[in-house]
Short mmCIF file of C-alpha atoms and ligand atoms in Angstrom, two decimals:
data_model
loop_
_atom_site.label_atom_id
_atom_site.label_comp_id
_atom_site.label_asym_id
_atom_site.label_seq_id
_atom_site.Cartn_x
_atom_site.Cartn_y
_atom_site.Cartn_z
CA MET A 1 -20.68 78.33 107.03
CA ARG A 2 -23.67 79.26 109.11
CA GLN A 3 -22.14 82.59 110.21
CA HIS A 4 -22.56 84.00 106.71
CA ARG A 5 -25.96 85.48 107.39
CA THR A 6 -25.10 86.81 110.83
CA PRO A 7 -24.43 90.56 111.08
CA ARG A 8 -20.70 91.17 111.10
CA LEU A 9 -20.05 92.34 114.65
CA LEU A 10 -22.34 89.75 116.16
CA GLY A 11 -20.74 87.15 113.91
CA THR A 12 -17.31 88.00 115.23
CA LEU A 13 -18.51 87.74 118.81
CA LEU A 14 -20.15 84.42 118.06
CA LEU A 15 -16.99 83.11 116.49
CA VAL A 16 -14.96 84.05 119.54
CA VAL A 17 -17.48 82.39 121.85
CA ALA A 18 -17.80 79.40 119.54
CA ALA A 19 -14.08 78.76 119.54
CA GLY A 20 -14.41 76.93 122.81
CA ILE A 21 -17.22 74.71 121.58
CA SER A 22 -16.56 74.28 117.88
CA VAL A 23 -17.16 70.84 116.54
CA ALA A 24 -14.53 68.44 115.33
CA GLY A 25 -14.73 68.05 111.60
CA ALA A 26 -15.15 71.76 110.90
CA ALA A 27 -12.66 73.31 108.53
CA PRO A 28 -9.88 75.20 110.26
CA SER A 29 -9.91 78.92 109.64
CA ALA A 30 -6.76 80.83 108.90
CA ALA A 31 -7.27 82.82 112.08
CA GLY A 32 -7.41 79.62 114.06
CA ARG A 33 -10.79 80.40 115.60
CA THR A 34 -12.11 76.94 114.86
CA ALA A 35 -10.38 73.96 116.37
CA THR A 36 -8.36 71.88 113.94
CA PRO A 37 -10.16 68.57 113.29
CA LEU A 38 -8.50 65.77 115.27
CA GLY A 39 -7.42 63.85 112.20
CA GLN A 40 -5.87 66.82 110.45
CA VAL A 41 -2.36 65.97 111.54
CA ILE A 42 0.76 64.83 109.65
CA PRO A 43 1.58 61.97 109.89
CA ALA A 44 -2.03 60.76 109.80
CA PRO A 45 -2.82 59.13 113.14
CA ALA A 46 -3.56 55.42 113.22
CA SER A 47 -6.94 55.91 114.84
CA VAL A 48 -9.13 58.97 115.45
CA ASP A 49 -12.36 59.03 117.42
CA ALA A 50 -13.54 62.63 117.21
CA GLY A 51 -16.30 64.13 119.30
CA GLY A 52 -17.23 65.61 122.62
CA SER A 53 -16.23 68.91 124.14
CA PRO A 54 -13.03 70.54 123.04
CA TYR A 55 -10.30 71.46 125.48
CA ARG A 56 -9.07 75.01 125.78
CA ILE A 57 -5.72 76.23 127.07
CA THR A 58 -6.17 79.34 129.24
CA SER A 59 -4.07 81.57 131.45
CA SER A 60 -4.66 79.18 134.37
CA THR A 61 -3.70 75.97 132.51
CA ARG A 62 -1.06 73.80 134.12
CA ILE A 63 1.09 71.21 132.42
CA ARG A 64 0.83 68.19 134.68
CA VAL A 65 3.57 65.58 134.45
CA ASP A 66 4.27 62.50 136.49
CA ASP A 67 7.20 62.37 138.82
CA SER A 68 9.80 61.24 136.25
CA ARG A 69 12.76 63.07 134.84
CA GLU A 70 11.71 62.39 131.24
CA GLY A 71 8.10 63.40 131.89
CA ARG A 72 9.27 66.67 133.42
CA ARG A 73 11.64 67.31 130.56
CA ILE A 74 8.94 66.77 127.93
CA GLY A 75 6.58 68.97 129.95
CA SER A 76 9.18 71.76 129.92
CA TYR A 77 9.71 71.29 126.20
CA LEU A 78 5.97 71.69 125.63
CA ALA A 79 5.88 74.75 127.89
CA ASP A 80 8.73 76.27 125.85
CA VAL A 81 6.66 75.79 122.68
CA LEU A 82 3.45 77.22 124.16
CA ARG A 83 4.56 80.09 126.42
CA PRO A 84 5.85 82.65 123.87
CA SER A 85 2.70 82.61 121.71
CA THR A 86 0.04 82.13 124.40
CA GLY A 87 1.71 84.47 126.86
CA TYR A 88 0.53 82.14 129.65
CA ARG A 89 2.68 80.97 132.56
CA LEU A 90 1.86 77.28 132.03
CA PRO A 91 3.65 75.97 135.12
CA VAL A 92 4.93 72.40 134.87
CA THR A 93 3.88 70.47 137.96
CA ASP A 94 3.69 66.92 139.27
CA ASP A 95 1.01 67.65 141.87
CA GLY A 96 -1.40 65.12 140.41
CA GLY A 97 -4.41 67.29 139.47
CA ARG A 98 -6.80 66.00 136.83
CA ASP A 99 -7.25 69.14 134.74
CA GLY A 100 -4.99 70.92 132.26
CA ILE A 101 -2.49 69.39 129.86
CA ARG A 102 -1.56 66.02 131.33
CA LEU A 103 1.46 64.00 130.22
CA GLN A 104 1.39 60.50 131.67
CA LEU A 105 3.81 57.62 131.36
CA SER A 106 1.96 54.37 131.96
CA ARG A 107 3.22 50.86 131.39
CA LYS A 108 -0.34 49.54 131.30
CA ASP A 109 -1.19 49.91 127.64
CA SER A 110 1.23 47.56 125.92
CA ALA A 111 -0.39 48.24 122.53
CA LEU A 112 1.19 51.71 122.54
CA GLY A 113 4.66 50.14 122.19
CA ALA A 114 7.92 52.06 122.18
CA GLU A 115 6.70 55.19 120.37
CA GLY A 116 2.91 55.21 120.49
CA TYR A 117 0.63 57.49 122.50
CA ARG A 118 -3.00 58.20 123.23
CA LEU A 119 -4.32 61.76 123.22
CA GLN A 120 -7.68 62.36 124.89
CA SER A 121 -9.17 65.82 124.65
CA GLY A 122 -12.26 66.91 126.54
CA LYS A 123 -13.72 69.75 128.52
CA GLY A 124 -11.33 69.86 131.45
CA ALA A 125 -8.14 68.32 130.15
CA VAL A 126 -6.10 67.06 127.26
CA THR A 127 -4.27 63.94 128.38
CA ILE A 128 -1.40 62.31 126.53
CA THR A 129 -0.55 58.82 127.70
CA ALA A 130 2.41 56.72 126.53
CA ARG A 131 4.45 53.74 127.68
CA GLU A 132 7.74 55.37 126.80
CA PRO A 133 9.00 58.96 126.78
CA ALA A 134 9.30 58.87 122.96
CA GLY A 135 5.56 58.25 122.74
CA LEU A 136 4.82 61.21 125.01
CA PHE A 137 7.03 63.38 122.84
CA HIS A 138 5.28 62.27 119.65
CA GLY A 139 1.92 62.94 121.33
CA VAL A 140 3.13 66.45 122.15
CA GLN A 141 3.86 66.97 118.43
CA THR A 142 0.28 65.95 117.64
CA LEU A 143 -0.99 68.39 120.27
CA ARG A 144 1.07 71.17 118.66
CA GLN A 145 -0.47 70.47 115.28
CA LEU A 146 -3.98 70.46 116.77
CA LEU A 147 -3.46 73.98 118.11
CA PRO A 148 -3.73 77.00 115.80
CA ALA A 149 -0.63 77.62 113.67
CA ALA A 150 0.00 80.87 115.53
CA VAL A 151 1.07 78.78 118.51
CA GLU A 152 4.43 78.46 116.72
CA LYS A 153 5.08 82.20 116.79
CA ASP A 154 7.55 83.69 119.23
CA SER A 155 5.41 86.66 120.27
CA VAL A 156 2.09 86.77 122.11
CA GLN A 157 -0.89 85.95 119.89
CA PRO A 158 -4.60 86.42 120.61
CA GLY A 159 -5.67 82.77 120.65
CA PRO A 160 -8.05 81.20 121.62
CA TRP A 161 -6.16 77.92 122.01
CA ALA A 162 -8.69 75.16 121.51
CA VAL A 163 -8.07 71.47 120.89
CA ALA A 164 -10.98 69.55 119.33
CA GLY A 165 -12.59 66.90 121.53
CA GLY A 166 -12.02 63.19 121.11
CA THR A 167 -9.34 60.53 121.24
CA ILE A 168 -6.36 59.74 119.04
CA THR A 169 -4.61 56.41 119.48
CA ASP A 170 -1.45 56.31 117.46
CA THR A 171 1.50 54.02 116.83
CA PRO A 172 4.03 54.02 113.97
CA ARG A 173 4.04 51.65 111.01
CA TYR A 174 7.86 51.54 110.94
CA GLY A 175 10.55 51.90 113.59
CA TYR A 176 13.01 53.65 111.25
CA ARG A 177 11.81 57.05 110.05
CA GLY A 178 14.83 58.93 108.92
CA ALA A 179 16.19 62.01 107.28
CA MET A 180 19.74 62.39 106.02
CA LEU A 181 21.65 65.62 105.84
CA ASP A 182 24.78 65.86 103.68
CA VAL A 183 27.09 68.15 105.66
CA SER A 184 30.02 67.25 103.44
CA ARG A 185 29.23 68.87 100.07
CA HIS A 186 28.34 72.00 101.99
CA PHE A 187 29.04 72.26 105.67
CA PHE A 188 26.17 73.09 108.03
CA GLY A 189 26.94 74.31 111.54
CA VAL A 190 25.54 72.98 114.80
CA ASP A 191 22.70 75.51 114.99
CA GLN A 192 21.64 74.75 111.41
CA VAL A 193 21.55 71.03 112.20
CA LYS A 194 19.52 71.72 115.37
CA ARG A 195 17.06 73.73 113.32
CA TYR A 196 16.63 70.79 110.95
CA ILE A 197 16.21 68.41 113.90
CA ASP A 198 13.36 70.56 115.23
CA GLN A 199 11.69 70.55 111.82
CA LEU A 200 11.99 66.75 111.69
CA ALA A 201 10.67 66.23 115.21
CA LEU A 202 7.38 67.97 114.37
CA TYR A 203 6.68 65.10 111.95
CA LYS A 204 7.80 62.30 114.28
CA VAL A 205 10.98 61.53 112.32
CA ASN A 206 13.17 59.54 114.71
CA THR A 207 16.51 59.16 112.91
CA LEU A 208 19.03 61.75 111.72
CA HIS A 209 21.60 60.27 109.34
CA LEU A 210 24.57 62.61 109.05
CA HIS A 211 26.67 62.17 105.91
CA LEU A 212 29.93 63.22 107.56
CA SER A 213 32.50 62.53 104.87
CA ASP A 214 32.75 62.68 101.12
CA ASP A 215 35.12 63.78 98.38
CA GLN A 216 34.56 67.44 99.17
CA GLY A 217 34.93 67.46 102.94
CA TRP A 218 35.63 65.50 106.13
CA ARG A 219 33.40 66.91 108.86
CA ILE A 220 34.21 65.15 112.15
CA ALA A 221 37.34 65.56 114.27
CA ILE A 222 39.31 62.29 114.62
CA ASP A 223 42.11 62.70 117.18
CA SER A 224 44.34 59.96 115.79
CA TRP A 225 44.14 61.37 112.24
CA PRO A 226 43.84 65.12 112.87
CA ARG A 227 44.40 66.28 109.29
CA LEU A 228 41.13 64.62 108.21
CA ALA A 229 39.20 67.50 109.74
CA SER A 230 41.79 70.30 109.80
CA TYR A 231 42.76 69.86 106.14
CA GLY A 232 40.14 67.49 104.69
CA GLY A 233 37.39 69.66 106.19
CA SER A 234 38.81 72.95 104.97
CA THR A 235 36.73 73.36 101.85
CA GLN A 236 33.43 72.38 100.20
CA VAL A 237 31.66 72.41 96.85
CA GLY A 238 32.42 75.68 95.13
CA GLY A 239 35.57 76.26 97.20
CA GLY A 240 34.09 77.81 100.36
CA ALA A 241 35.69 77.44 103.77
CA GLY A 242 33.92 74.22 104.74
CA GLY A 243 34.26 73.29 108.38
CA PHE A 244 34.00 70.34 110.74
CA TYR A 245 32.47 69.37 114.07
CA THR A 246 34.72 69.07 117.06
CA LYS A 247 33.86 66.05 119.14
CA ALA A 248 32.15 68.35 121.65
CA GLN A 249 30.03 69.83 118.86
CA TYR A 250 29.11 66.41 117.50
CA LYS A 251 28.13 65.31 121.00
CA GLU A 252 25.98 68.41 121.30
CA ILE A 253 24.18 67.49 118.05
CA VAL A 254 23.65 63.96 119.37
CA ARG A 255 22.37 65.30 122.71
CA TYR A 256 19.98 67.72 121.03
CA ALA A 257 18.72 65.05 118.64
CA SER A 258 18.18 62.71 121.56
CA SER A 259 16.21 65.40 123.43
CA ARG A 260 13.87 65.33 120.41
CA PHE A 261 13.92 61.51 120.33
CA LEU A 262 16.02 61.23 117.19
CA GLU A 263 18.88 58.74 116.99
CA VAL A 264 21.93 59.95 115.08
CA VAL A 265 23.39 57.57 112.47
CA PRO A 266 26.81 58.92 111.47
CA GLU A 267 28.12 57.97 108.03
CA ILE A 268 31.72 57.67 106.95
CA ASP A 269 31.37 56.88 103.27
CA MET A 270 33.88 54.22 102.11
CA PRO A 271 35.71 52.97 100.09
CA GLY A 272 34.63 55.53 97.44
CA HIS A 273 33.69 59.14 98.16
CA THR A 274 36.95 59.46 100.07
CA ASN A 275 38.93 62.19 98.31
CA ALA A 276 38.97 64.42 101.40
CA ALA A 277 40.65 61.64 103.41
CA LEU A 278 43.01 60.72 100.57
CA ALA A 279 44.00 64.38 100.22
CA SER A 280 44.73 64.61 103.94
CA TYR A 281 47.05 61.57 104.21
CA ALA A 282 49.30 60.53 101.33
CA GLU A 283 49.83 57.06 102.82
CA LEU A 284 46.16 56.17 102.30
CA ASN A 285 46.71 56.30 98.53
CA CYS A 286 47.92 53.22 96.64
CA ASP A 287 50.57 55.35 94.94
CA GLY A 288 51.47 57.23 98.13
CA VAL A 289 50.60 60.58 96.55
CA ALA A 290 47.90 62.76 98.06
CA PRO A 291 45.46 64.22 95.50
CA PRO A 292 44.40 67.84 95.82
CA LEU A 293 41.27 68.81 97.73
CA TYR A 294 38.19 68.62 95.56
CA THR A 295 35.42 71.21 95.27
CA GLY A 296 33.51 69.96 92.22
CA THR A 297 30.47 67.67 92.08
CA GLU A 298 31.60 64.60 90.16
CA VAL A 299 31.29 61.21 91.87
CA GLY A 300 32.99 57.84 91.64
CA PHE A 301 36.64 58.87 91.17
CA SER A 302 38.14 58.15 94.61
CA SER A 303 38.88 54.95 96.51
CA LEU A 304 40.65 53.92 99.65
CA CYS A 305 43.53 51.53 98.89
CA VAL A 306 42.03 48.14 99.66
CA GLY A 307 45.36 46.29 99.52
CA LYS A 308 47.24 48.46 102.04
CA PRO A 309 47.28 47.51 105.74
CA VAL A 310 47.29 51.19 106.75
CA THR A 311 43.79 51.49 105.28
CA TYR A 312 42.49 49.21 108.01
CA ASP A 313 44.40 51.05 110.74
CA PHE A 314 42.68 54.18 109.49
CA VAL A 315 39.25 52.55 109.39
CA ASP A 316 39.71 51.04 112.84
CA ASP A 317 40.73 54.36 114.38
CA VAL A 318 37.93 56.30 112.73
CA ILE A 319 35.21 53.82 113.66
CA ARG A 320 36.55 53.44 117.21
CA GLU A 321 36.56 57.18 117.81
CA LEU A 322 33.19 57.70 116.13
CA ALA A 323 31.54 54.79 117.96
CA ALA A 324 32.79 56.21 121.26
CA ILE A 325 30.81 59.43 120.78
CA THR A 326 27.76 57.82 119.15
CA PRO A 327 25.18 56.35 121.54
CA GLY A 328 23.01 55.17 118.61
CA ARG A 329 23.02 51.62 117.34
CA TYR A 330 24.40 52.14 113.83
CA ILE A 331 27.49 53.32 112.01
CA HIS A 332 26.82 53.89 108.30
CA ILE A 333 29.80 52.88 106.19
CA GLY A 334 28.53 54.11 102.83
CA GLY A 335 29.53 51.77 100.03
CA ASP A 336 27.80 53.65 97.20
CA GLU A 337 29.30 54.59 93.86
CA ALA A 338 32.61 52.83 94.47
CA HIS A 339 33.27 53.05 90.72
CA SER A 340 37.03 53.30 91.24
CA THR A 341 37.17 50.20 93.42
CA PRO A 342 37.27 46.85 91.56
CA HIS A 343 34.39 44.60 92.64
CA GLU A 344 36.66 42.00 94.31
CA ASP A 345 38.32 44.81 96.26
CA PHE A 346 34.93 46.18 97.27
CA VAL A 347 33.89 42.78 98.62
CA GLU A 348 37.22 42.35 100.43
CA PHE A 349 36.94 45.84 101.92
CA MET A 350 33.40 45.28 103.23
CA THR A 351 34.39 41.86 104.54
CA LYS A 352 37.19 43.43 106.57
CA VAL A 353 35.43 46.60 107.67
CA GLN A 354 32.03 45.29 108.85
CA PRO A 355 33.59 43.36 111.76
CA VAL A 356 35.30 46.58 112.87
CA VAL A 357 31.88 48.16 113.31
CA ALA A 358 30.80 45.15 115.38
CA LYS A 359 34.03 45.24 117.39
CA TYR A 360 33.12 48.73 118.61
CA GLY A 361 29.62 47.68 119.57
CA LYS A 362 27.69 49.01 116.59
CA LYS A 363 25.62 47.61 113.76
CA VAL A 364 26.41 48.22 110.12
CA MET A 365 24.31 50.39 107.91
CA GLY A 366 25.29 50.88 104.26
CA TRP A 367 23.90 51.99 100.93
CA HIS A 368 22.32 49.08 99.09
CA GLN A 369 25.54 48.28 97.20
CA LEU A 370 26.51 46.60 100.47
CA THR A 371 24.30 43.74 99.29
CA GLY A 372 26.88 43.14 96.54
CA ALA A 373 29.19 41.96 99.33
CA SER A 374 27.97 39.91 102.31
CA PRO A 375 26.06 42.15 104.72
CA ALA A 376 26.90 41.39 108.35
CA LYS A 377 24.27 39.95 110.66
CA GLY A 378 21.97 42.75 111.77
CA ALA A 379 23.03 45.09 108.96
CA LEU A 380 20.66 47.58 107.35
CA ALA A 381 20.90 48.29 103.63
CA GLN A 382 19.57 51.60 102.36
CA TYR A 383 17.98 51.31 98.91
CA TRP A 384 18.54 54.45 96.84
CA GLY A 385 17.70 53.12 93.37
CA LEU A 386 14.91 54.32 91.15
CA ASP A 387 11.53 52.85 90.26
CA ASP A 388 13.13 51.58 87.05
CA THR A 389 16.46 50.41 88.42
CA ASN A 390 17.26 47.17 86.65
CA ALA A 391 15.68 43.99 87.93
CA ALA A 392 19.00 42.29 88.71
CA GLU A 393 20.07 45.06 91.08
CA LYS A 394 16.71 45.08 92.81
CA GLU A 395 16.78 41.29 93.09
CA GLN A 396 20.20 41.46 94.74
CA VAL A 397 18.69 43.74 97.38
CA ALA A 398 15.58 41.57 97.72
CA ALA A 399 17.69 38.43 98.11
CA ALA A 400 19.68 40.07 100.92
CA ALA A 401 16.39 41.07 102.54
CA ARG A 402 15.12 37.48 102.34
CA ASN A 403 18.41 36.48 103.94
CA GLY A 404 17.85 38.73 106.96
CA THR A 405 19.27 42.13 105.96
CA GLY A 406 16.93 44.93 106.98
CA LEU A 407 15.98 47.55 104.40
CA VAL A 408 15.54 51.28 104.67
CA LEU A 409 13.89 52.69 101.56
CA SER A 410 15.15 55.91 100.01
CA PRO A 411 14.20 55.57 96.34
CA ALA A 412 15.93 58.52 94.72
CA ASP A 413 13.14 59.38 92.30
CA ARG A 414 10.70 59.47 95.23
CA VAL A 415 12.34 60.75 98.39
CA TYR A 416 15.67 62.37 97.48
CA LEU A 417 14.81 65.83 98.74
CA ASP A 418 17.53 67.40 96.60
CA MET A 419 15.80 66.46 93.34
CA LYS A 420 14.19 69.42 91.59
CA TYR A 421 10.40 69.59 91.81
CA ASN A 422 10.12 70.64 88.18
CA ALA A 423 12.34 71.98 85.42
CA ASP A 424 12.10 75.52 86.84
CA THR A 425 13.22 74.67 90.38
CA PRO A 426 16.22 76.96 90.97
CA LEU A 427 18.01 74.57 93.37
CA GLY A 428 18.73 70.88 93.36
CA LEU A 429 19.72 68.19 90.88
CA ASP A 430 17.71 66.16 88.39
CA TRP A 431 19.71 63.00 87.69
CA ALA A 432 16.97 60.85 89.30
CA GLY A 433 14.21 62.85 87.63
CA LEU A 434 11.88 65.65 88.65
CA VAL A 435 10.08 64.84 91.87
CA GLU A 436 6.90 66.77 92.54
CA VAL A 437 5.13 66.55 95.88
CA LYS A 438 2.59 63.92 94.82
CA ARG A 439 5.28 61.66 93.38
CA SER A 440 7.31 61.77 96.60
CA TYR A 441 4.25 60.82 98.68
CA ASP A 442 2.45 58.42 96.40
CA TRP A 443 4.15 55.06 96.85
CA ASP A 444 4.04 52.30 99.42
CA PRO A 445 7.21 51.22 101.25
CA GLY A 446 5.45 47.92 102.04
CA ASN A 447 5.34 46.75 98.43
CA TYR A 448 7.91 48.95 96.70
CA LEU A 449 10.50 46.22 96.05
CA ALA A 450 9.24 42.89 94.72
CA GLY A 451 10.29 39.75 96.58
CA VAL A 452 11.05 41.52 99.86
CA PRO A 453 9.36 40.12 102.97
CA GLY A 454 7.32 42.80 104.74
CA SER A 455 9.28 42.30 107.95
CA ALA A 456 12.55 43.21 106.16
CA VAL A 457 11.34 46.76 105.52
CA ARG A 458 12.40 48.72 108.59
CA GLY A 459 11.30 52.08 107.30
CA VAL A 460 12.05 55.02 105.08
CA GLU A 461 14.57 57.82 104.93
CA ALA A 462 14.58 61.11 103.03
CA PRO A 463 18.15 62.07 102.08
CA LEU A 464 19.04 65.70 101.45
CA TRP A 465 22.25 66.01 99.43
CA THR A 466 23.76 69.44 99.34
CA GLU A 467 25.82 69.91 96.18
CA THR A 468 23.55 72.88 95.34
CA LEU A 469 22.38 73.79 98.85
CA SER A 470 24.34 75.98 101.24
CA THR A 471 21.87 77.74 103.56
CA SER A 472 19.04 76.72 105.87
CA ALA A 473 16.66 78.54 103.52
CA ASN A 474 17.86 76.25 100.72
CA LEU A 475 17.23 73.18 102.90
CA ASP A 476 13.74 74.43 103.80
CA TYR A 477 12.80 74.94 100.17
CA MET A 478 13.78 71.42 99.13
CA ALA A 479 12.54 69.60 102.26
CA PHE A 480 9.19 71.36 102.46
CA PRO A 481 6.67 70.26 101.50
CA ARG A 482 8.10 66.82 100.62
CA LEU A 483 9.58 65.83 103.97
CA PRO A 484 6.23 65.56 105.84
CA GLY A 485 5.05 63.11 103.16
CA VAL A 486 8.01 60.83 103.71
CA ALA A 487 7.47 61.09 107.47
CA GLU A 488 3.87 60.02 106.91
CA LEU A 489 4.95 57.03 104.79
CA GLY A 490 7.09 55.97 107.73
CA TRP A 491 4.51 56.48 110.46
CA SER A 492 0.96 56.10 109.19
CA PRO A 493 -0.92 52.87 108.46
CA ALA A 494 -1.09 52.08 104.74
CA ALA A 495 -4.90 52.27 105.04
CA THR A 496 -4.71 56.04 105.64
CA HIS A 497 -2.71 56.61 102.44
CA ASP A 498 -4.64 58.85 100.09
CA TRP A 499 -3.21 61.75 98.09
CA ASP A 500 -6.50 63.65 97.86
CA THR A 501 -6.97 63.86 101.60
CA TYR A 502 -3.24 64.14 102.30
CA LYS A 503 -2.84 67.20 100.12
CA VAL A 504 -5.54 69.00 102.15
CA ARG A 505 -3.75 68.14 105.41
CA LEU A 506 -0.48 69.24 103.83
CA ALA A 507 -1.95 72.57 102.73
CA ALA A 508 -3.08 73.17 106.31
CA GLN A 509 0.56 73.00 107.46
CA ALA A 510 1.54 76.11 105.50
CA PRO A 511 0.44 78.69 108.12
CA ARG A 512 2.47 76.70 110.67
CA TRP A 513 5.59 76.87 108.50
CA ASP A 514 5.00 80.59 108.06
CA ALA A 515 4.72 80.99 111.84
CA MET A 516 7.89 78.94 112.40
CA GLY A 517 9.90 80.74 109.74
CA THR A 518 10.20 77.58 107.64
CA GLY A 519 10.26 78.29 103.92
CA TYR A 520 8.65 75.96 101.41
CA TYR A 521 7.90 75.43 97.74
CA ARG A 522 4.30 76.35 96.88
CA SER A 523 3.63 73.38 94.65
CA SER A 524 0.62 73.84 92.36
CA GLN A 525 -0.40 70.29 93.31
CA VAL A 526 -1.35 71.40 96.82
CA PRO A 527 -4.46 73.51 97.64
CA TRP A 528 -2.64 76.06 99.79
CA PRO A 529 -4.63 78.63 101.71
CA ALA A 530 -4.48 82.11 100.16
CA GLU A 531 -1.37 84.00 101.30
C1 LIG I 1 23.92 58.10 96.73
O1 LIG I 1 23.02 58.87 96.35
N1 LIG I 1 25.07 58.05 96.09
C2 LIG I 1 23.74 57.23 97.87
#
């Protein structure tokens, strides 16, 4: 650094002055005096053309939006992020000026697609252009990451608030970029889910899969079967009080997710993983006897009664009520670990239940065991096997993919965020192996499963199972720093994939997590800045 030889006081002054004119490509300093290089964002942008004058947010900056409801809303969202830390007024206006932070919806650039954006930063303005509101929102997340980490704090910080000059043009590799939260093994309240949604949005994740039912708890109110929630939701792993979402609360989660451009995929896991339902209604059991509630962590012991007509009344009611409060395209019907359901029964069950999803206007999503039955047209299968899952099982999935079933990849020994990082990790499980940060990042969804056409891969999802996790701090520790890597696998072009440069970008996120109050595991694989 050139400043080394400069006398200290003068050096400080120069640094402050230089903040407005620092060059792209310079290393970011912890104090944020040097603008973050344009490409130093997660997920890596598709295209970066750095150079020219930086832009600087000042007390007179305006956030200029076009005259659309969505544009205004995203402008207000950005203002809410920037105001507490900058201390600036940052009025949101549609008066058409050419300076400031400009958010523009424009149908002209078809290459930007449904989620892409262009960010142009120069002396007088930083302009984000997108065809669709989702693209504007993703561009705003890039802008956040280009600003010093202190921008995330909720009290006034000194700044300055420079954005390096140049242009980013960015579109996602995959349309499905998901994260799953298991609210069944331990229940997480609405505010905890919103917190996770905000953490996901920063990395352009666009799907929140909620695992709403399992052996240990039923978490969504169903009016026609009220004991599912009131009794089936009354406990959790370890015997705590559990809980459930009222329909109003679920709708609030869906609304909040949608305001951050995430689609909610609700899962009712069937025909296995159903002890909470079976405990709530004796008639759902083949022998007519309700089992006790379950607070342990075994799997594979429960099954809906495939031969009983009441099972399908139950399924119809649950899917009807859930579809009615779910604006998203998919209902996830589980299908994993149905070890207590004979194979013929499993196939019969899926054959009967998939049309119910269609009847209520939704598409089927299921764990990849769904490919052992006949996936419905338009279904998505979620692969959760391991690198060394046997070839026959993988081929069953690949054959379904060749036959038109879309795939979402969640290989458990790569992206299950509940796997321990190493043998000393105090939380999490290890049945799929130990999954350090590099391992979770260093694979390619495009060629992960042999014999799968590229077009069948719809994206990736990072599940977070919660047998051992009961607080937001627990979720933070397991999701960070792995989650941003999965988000990058979903968004960034394969050509940008490189652990050695990724780990430097990842390290640069740490001050941001500190500023946001997000905890994380300080993996020795990542060159973190000194604390
Ligand atoms: C799963 O981990 N049983 C989908």
